[in-house]
């Protein structure tokens, strides 16, 4: 099955509509402290260079805050009430990225050196912890944006529950690296926690801030879960076959790191005989060479792994679209959200 054609125009439209407000709210949440620890956070968010000088670097997609504000606007008619929640989910997401880079010993993210590779692991952990704390503090400010105290408390609780799931997912991801056999179902459980949970939470909290009832919030949460699964599956495809100029990572990066990403899981599931023996030999090798990466890619091509992975991503994108169609929101908002689900499953970076 060929991938759905990516159309990033909806991403551009949402960035144009909400991006400036997201950045302003993030800067308010981070504050103006001159302690160098805060410059590590600003560096990771793309605002300063490693010496603290202003810079306009790649900040990432900001898709979680965009989805949060979109959900609020879809049910309320305007998005301002959800701004503290939007900043919160982005800060928490970046907390996980800083810590992931330490655990994975990644030296590059968004075409720049990672925080730990500049300031060391210990200070990077501090920077990640600060991002997390700022995220919780931002969520608590919902009450100042025409959100009831009880709803603001519920939002903080939902965020904390999501963080527990994300940490569980990271644990599983690391455990899978040393596991001989990981099934597709195991993989889906892991990404539902590590990647999809926060996307789900972003849409749910946007609906909450917009005043939607619990049934509508739950509907947005389920849509976010399906979108998040499609997003991570596409991320795994790009982690093997993506272009470095677009992804900021070398081709076959996940193979080198022995990550149990979906293409690897599918390859072990489908391979037989000599192909399976080759995969096991490469997986058991301490340092995976470029030749071994090429051999694995050739095996995956023979097994049509890329097509199988994309088909699974498209399945979850379609499930999200079907749920969106049932939402009682404006037709134009439905169309935009469906386009976004398609984009997440088929983007190139």
PDB file of N, CA, C and O in Angstrom, residues 110-147:
ATOM      1  N   UNK A 110      17.499  18.433  15.779  1.00  0.00           N
ATOM      2  CA  UNK A 110      17.091  19.619  15.017  1.00  0.00           C
ATOM      3  C   UNK A 110      18.301  20.331  14.419  1.00  0.00           C
ATOM      4  O   UNK A 110      18.414  21.555  14.456  1.00  0.00           O
ATOM      5  N   UNK A 111      19.253  19.520  13.906  1.00  0.00           N
ATOM      6  CA  UNK A 111      20.445  20.041  13.214  1.00  0.00           C
ATOM      7  C   UNK A 111      21.378  20.830  14.135  1.00  0.00           C
ATOM      8  O   UNK A 111      22.223  21.589  13.651  1.00  0.00           O
ATOM      9  N   UNK A 112      21.238  20.657  15.455  1.00  0.00           N
ATOM     10  CA  UNK A 112      22.147  21.308  16.407  1.00  0.00           C
ATOM     11  C   UNK A 112      22.578  20.293  17.462  1.00  0.00           C
ATOM     12  O   UNK A 112      21.943  19.259  17.657  1.00  0.00           O
ATOM     13  N   UNK A 113      23.663  20.632  18.153  1.00  0.00           N
ATOM     14  CA  UNK A 113      24.129  19.772  19.237  1.00  0.00           C
ATOM     15  C   UNK A 113      23.071  19.697  20.335  1.00  0.00           C
ATOM     16  O   UNK A 113      22.352  20.666  20.597  1.00  0.00           O
ATOM     17  N   UNK A 114      22.978  18.546  20.979  1.00  0.00           N
ATOM     18  CA  UNK A 114      22.026  18.364  22.068  1.00  0.00           C
ATOM     19  C   UNK A 114      22.537  19.022  23.345  1.00  0.00           C
ATOM     20  O   UNK A 114      23.736  19.293  23.490  1.00  0.00           O
ATOM     21  N   UNK A 115      21.624  19.254  24.268  1.00  0.00           N
ATOM     22  CA  UNK A 115      21.978  19.934  25.520  1.00  0.00           C
ATOM     23  C   UNK A 115      23.062  19.170  26.270  1.00  0.00           C
ATOM     24  O   UNK A 115      24.054  19.747  26.729  1.00  0.00           O
ATOM     25  N   UNK A 116      22.901  17.858  26.403  1.00  0.00           N
ATOM     26  CA  UNK A 116      23.882  17.103  27.194  1.00  0.00           C
ATOM     27  C   UNK A 116      25.258  17.090  26.537  1.00  0.00           C
ATOM     28  O   UNK A 116      26.281  17.051  27.238  1.00  0.00           O
ATOM     29  N   UNK A 117      25.306  17.129  25.189  1.00  0.00           N
ATOM     30  CA  UNK A 117      26.598  17.074  24.502  1.00  0.00           C
ATOM     31  C   UNK A 117      27.391  18.368  24.683  1.00  0.00           C
ATOM     32  O   UNK A 117      28.594  18.386  24.467  1.00  0.00           O
ATOM     33  N   UNK A 118      26.713  19.438  25.095  1.00  0.00           N
ATOM     34  CA  UNK A 118      27.381  20.721  25.364  1.00  0.00           C
ATOM     35  C   UNK A 118      27.684  20.872  26.851  1.00  0.00           C
ATOM     36  O   UNK A 118      28.810  21.176  27.248  1.00  0.00           O
ATOM     37  N   UNK A 119      26.677  20.671  27.688  1.00  0.00           N
ATOM     38  CA  UNK A 119      26.809  20.966  29.119  1.00  0.00           C
ATOM     39  C   UNK A 119      26.950  19.733  30.003  1.00  0.00           C
ATOM     40  O   UNK A 119      27.095  19.849  31.212  1.00  0.00           O
ATOM     41  N   UNK A 120      26.895  18.546  29.422  1.00  0.00           N
ATOM     42  CA  UNK A 120      27.039  17.328  30.209  1.00  0.00           C
ATOM     43  C   UNK A 120      25.702  16.751  30.640  1.00  0.00           C
ATOM     44  O   UNK A 120      24.682  17.444  30.688  1.00  0.00           O
ATOM     45  N   UNK A 121      25.719  15.467  30.973  1.00  0.00           N
ATOM     46  CA  UNK A 121      24.484  14.764  31.297  1.00  0.00           C
ATOM     47  C   UNK A 121      23.795  15.308  32.538  1.00  0.00           C
ATOM     48  O   UNK A 121      22.567  15.443  32.568  1.00  0.00           O
ATOM     49  N   UNK A 122      24.560  15.607  33.567  1.00  0.00           N
ATOM     50  CA  UNK A 122      23.953  16.049  34.828  1.00  0.00           C
ATOM     51  C   UNK A 122      23.184  17.354  34.646  1.00  0.00           C
ATOM     52  O   UNK A 122      22.043  17.493  35.117  1.00  0.00           O
ATOM     53  N   UNK A 123      23.789  18.315  33.972  1.00  0.00           N
ATOM     54  CA  UNK A 123      23.093  19.588  33.764  1.00  0.00           C
ATOM     55  C   UNK A 123      21.939  19.442  32.781  1.00  0.00           C
ATOM     56  O   UNK A 123      20.927  20.144  32.895  1.00  0.00           O
ATOM     57  N   UNK A 124      22.065  18.527  31.835  1.00  0.00           N
ATOM     58  CA  UNK A 124      20.947  18.278  30.917  1.00  0.00           C
ATOM     59  C   UNK A 124      19.756  17.704  31.676  1.00  0.00           C
ATOM     60  O   UNK A 124      18.598  18.058  31.397  1.00  0.00           O
ATOM     61  N   UNK A 125      20.016  16.830  32.648  1.00  0.00           N
ATOM     62  CA  UNK A 125      18.928  16.309  33.481  1.00  0.00           C
ATOM     63  C   UNK A 125      18.277  17.452  34.251  1.00  0.00           C
ATOM     64  O   UNK A 125      17.046  17.538  34.363  1.00  0.00           O
ATOM     65  N   UNK A 126      19.086  18.370  34.774  1.00  0.00           N
ATOM     66  CA  UNK A 126      18.535  19.549  35.447  1.00  0.00           C
ATOM     67  C   UNK A 126      17.663  20.370  34.499  1.00  0.00           C
ATOM     68  O   UNK A 126      16.569  20.821  34.867  1.00  0.00           O
ATOM     69  N   UNK A 127      18.145  20.579  33.271  1.00  0.00           N
ATOM     70  CA  UNK A 127      17.380  21.361  32.302  1.00  0.00           C
ATOM     71  C   UNK A 127      16.064  20.663  31.975  1.00  0.00           C
ATOM     72  O   UNK A 127      15.005  21.309  31.869  1.00  0.00           O
ATOM     73  N   UNK A 128      16.095  19.340  31.822  1.00  0.00           N
ATOM     74  CA  UNK A 128      14.869  18.597  31.565  1.00  0.00           C
ATOM     75  C   UNK A 128      13.898  18.695  32.731  1.00  0.00           C
ATOM     76  O   UNK A 128      12.690  18.894  32.538  1.00  0.00           O
ATOM     77  N   UNK A 129      14.424  18.572  33.955  1.00  0.00           N
ATOM     78  CA  UNK A 129      13.563  18.699  35.131  1.00  0.00           C
ATOM     79  C   UNK A 129      12.931  20.085  35.204  1.00  0.00           C
ATOM     80  O   UNK A 129      11.758  20.231  35.593  1.00  0.00           O
ATOM     81  N   UNK A 130      13.689  21.103  34.832  1.00  0.00           N
ATOM     82  CA  UNK A 130      13.158  22.465  34.840  1.00  0.00           C
ATOM     83  C   UNK A 130      12.037  22.609  33.815  1.00  0.00           C
ATOM     84  O   UNK A 130      10.990  23.224  34.097  1.00  0.00           O
ATOM     85  N   UNK A 131      12.224  22.042  32.634  1.00  0.00           N
ATOM     86  CA  UNK A 131      11.166  22.077  31.622  1.00  0.00           C
ATOM     87  C   UNK A 131       9.890  21.408  32.125  1.00  0.00           C
ATOM     88  O   UNK A 131       8.782  21.923  31.935  1.00  0.00           O
ATOM     89  N   UNK A 132      10.038  20.279  32.796  1.00  0.00           N
ATOM     90  CA  UNK A 132       8.877  19.591  33.348  1.00  0.00           C
ATOM     91  C   UNK A 132       8.169  20.469  34.384  1.00  0.00           C
ATOM     92  O   UNK A 132       6.939  20.621  34.342  1.00  0.00           O
ATOM     93  N   UNK A 133       8.926  21.041  35.306  1.00  0.00           N
ATOM     94  CA  UNK A 133       8.332  21.873  36.359  1.00  0.00           C
ATOM     95  C   UNK A 133       7.646  23.103  35.778  1.00  0.00           C
ATOM     96  O   UNK A 133       6.564  23.500  36.228  1.00  0.00           O
ATOM     97  N   UNK A 134       8.270  23.706  34.768  1.00  0.00           N
ATOM     98  CA  UNK A 134       7.641  24.848  34.093  1.00  0.00           C
ATOM     99  C   UNK A 134       6.326  24.423  33.428  1.00  0.00           C
ATOM    100  O   UNK A 134       5.355  25.185  33.423  1.00  0.00           O
ATOM    101  N   UNK A 135       6.307  23.211  32.881  1.00  0.00           N
ATOM    102  CA  UNK A 135       5.094  22.722  32.235  1.00  0.00           C
ATOM    103  C   UNK A 135       3.945  22.578  33.215  1.00  0.00           C
ATOM    104  O   UNK A 135       2.813  22.988  32.932  1.00  0.00           O
ATOM    105  N   UNK A 136       4.220  22.003  34.373  1.00  0.00           N
ATOM    106  CA  UNK A 136       3.174  21.857  35.390  1.00  0.00           C
ATOM    107  C   UNK A 136       2.712  23.224  35.871  1.00  0.00           C
ATOM    108  O   UNK A 136       1.508  23.476  36.038  1.00  0.00           O
ATOM    109  N   UNK A 137       3.664  24.139  36.100  1.00  0.00           N
ATOM    110  CA  UNK A 137       3.303  25.483  36.557  1.00  0.00           C
ATOM    111  C   UNK A 137       2.436  26.196  35.532  1.00  0.00           C
ATOM    112  O   UNK A 137       1.471  26.893  35.882  1.00  0.00           O
ATOM    113  N   UNK A 138       2.759  26.035  34.242  1.00  0.00           N
ATOM    114  CA  UNK A 138       1.957  26.667  33.200  1.00  0.00           C
ATOM    115  C   UNK A 138       0.534  26.126  33.207  1.00  0.00           C
ATOM    116  O   UNK A 138      -0.434  26.881  33.102  1.00  0.00           O
ATOM    117  N   UNK A 139       0.381  24.808  33.355  1.00  0.00           N
ATOM    118  CA  UNK A 139      -0.958  24.220  33.363  1.00  0.00           C
ATOM    119  C   UNK A 139      -1.791  24.762  34.516  1.00  0.00           C
ATOM    120  O   UNK A 139      -3.006  24.973  34.374  1.00  0.00           O
ATOM    121  N   UNK A 140      -1.151  25.003  35.636  1.00  0.00           N
ATOM    122  CA  UNK A 140      -1.887  25.500  36.805  1.00  0.00           C
ATOM    123  C   UNK A 140      -2.435  26.903  36.579  1.00  0.00           C
ATOM    124  O   UNK A 140      -3.338  27.337  37.301  1.00  0.00           O
ATOM    125  N   UNK A 141      -1.905  27.613  35.573  1.00  0.00           N
ATOM    126  CA  UNK A 141      -2.377  28.974  35.296  1.00  0.00           C
ATOM    127  C   UNK A 141      -3.640  28.993  34.427  1.00  0.00           C
ATOM    128  O   UNK A 141      -4.128  30.069  34.069  1.00  0.00           O
ATOM    129  N   UNK A 142      -4.178  27.830  34.111  1.00  0.00           N
ATOM    130  CA  UNK A 142      -5.430  27.789  33.354  1.00  0.00           C
ATOM    131  C   UNK A 142      -6.544  28.549  34.073  1.00  0.00           C
ATOM    132  O   UNK A 142      -7.408  29.150  33.425  1.00  0.00           O
ATOM    133  N   UNK A 143      -6.539  28.498  35.392  1.00  0.00           N
ATOM    134  CA  UNK A 143      -7.618  29.129  36.156  1.00  0.00           C
ATOM    135  C   UNK A 143      -7.687  30.633  35.893  1.00  0.00           C
ATOM    136  O   UNK A 143      -8.741  31.246  36.025  1.00  0.00           O
ATOM    137  N   UNK A 144      -6.590  31.226  35.497  1.00  0.00           N
ATOM    138  CA  UNK A 144      -6.584  32.654  35.179  1.00  0.00           C
ATOM    139  C   UNK A 144      -7.067  32.954  33.780  1.00  0.00           C
ATOM    140  O   UNK A 144      -7.079  34.107  33.351  1.00  0.00           O
ATOM    141  N   UNK A 145      -7.479  31.930  33.016  1.00  0.00           N
ATOM    142  CA  UNK A 145      -7.912  32.105  31.629  1.00  0.00           C
ATOM    143  C   UNK A 145      -9.372  31.662  31.447  1.00  0.00           C
ATOM    144  O   UNK A 145      -9.713  30.993  30.488  1.00  0.00           O
ATOM    145  N   UNK A 146     -10.213  32.008  32.384  1.00  0.00           N
ATOM    146  CA  UNK A 146     -11.647  31.700  32.280  1.00  0.00           C
ATOM    147  C   UNK A 146     -11.911  30.202  32.289  1.00  0.00           C
ATOM    148  O   UNK A 146     -12.842  29.715  31.635  1.00  0.00           O
ATOM    149  N   UNK A 147     -11.087  29.471  33.008  1.00  0.00           N
ATOM    150  CA  UNK A 147     -11.295  28.043  33.237  1.00  0.00           C
ATOM    151  C   UNK A 147     -11.534  27.865  34.727  1.00  0.00           C
ATOM    152  O   UNK A 147     -10.811  28.438  35.548  1.00  0.00           O
TER     153      UNK A 147
END
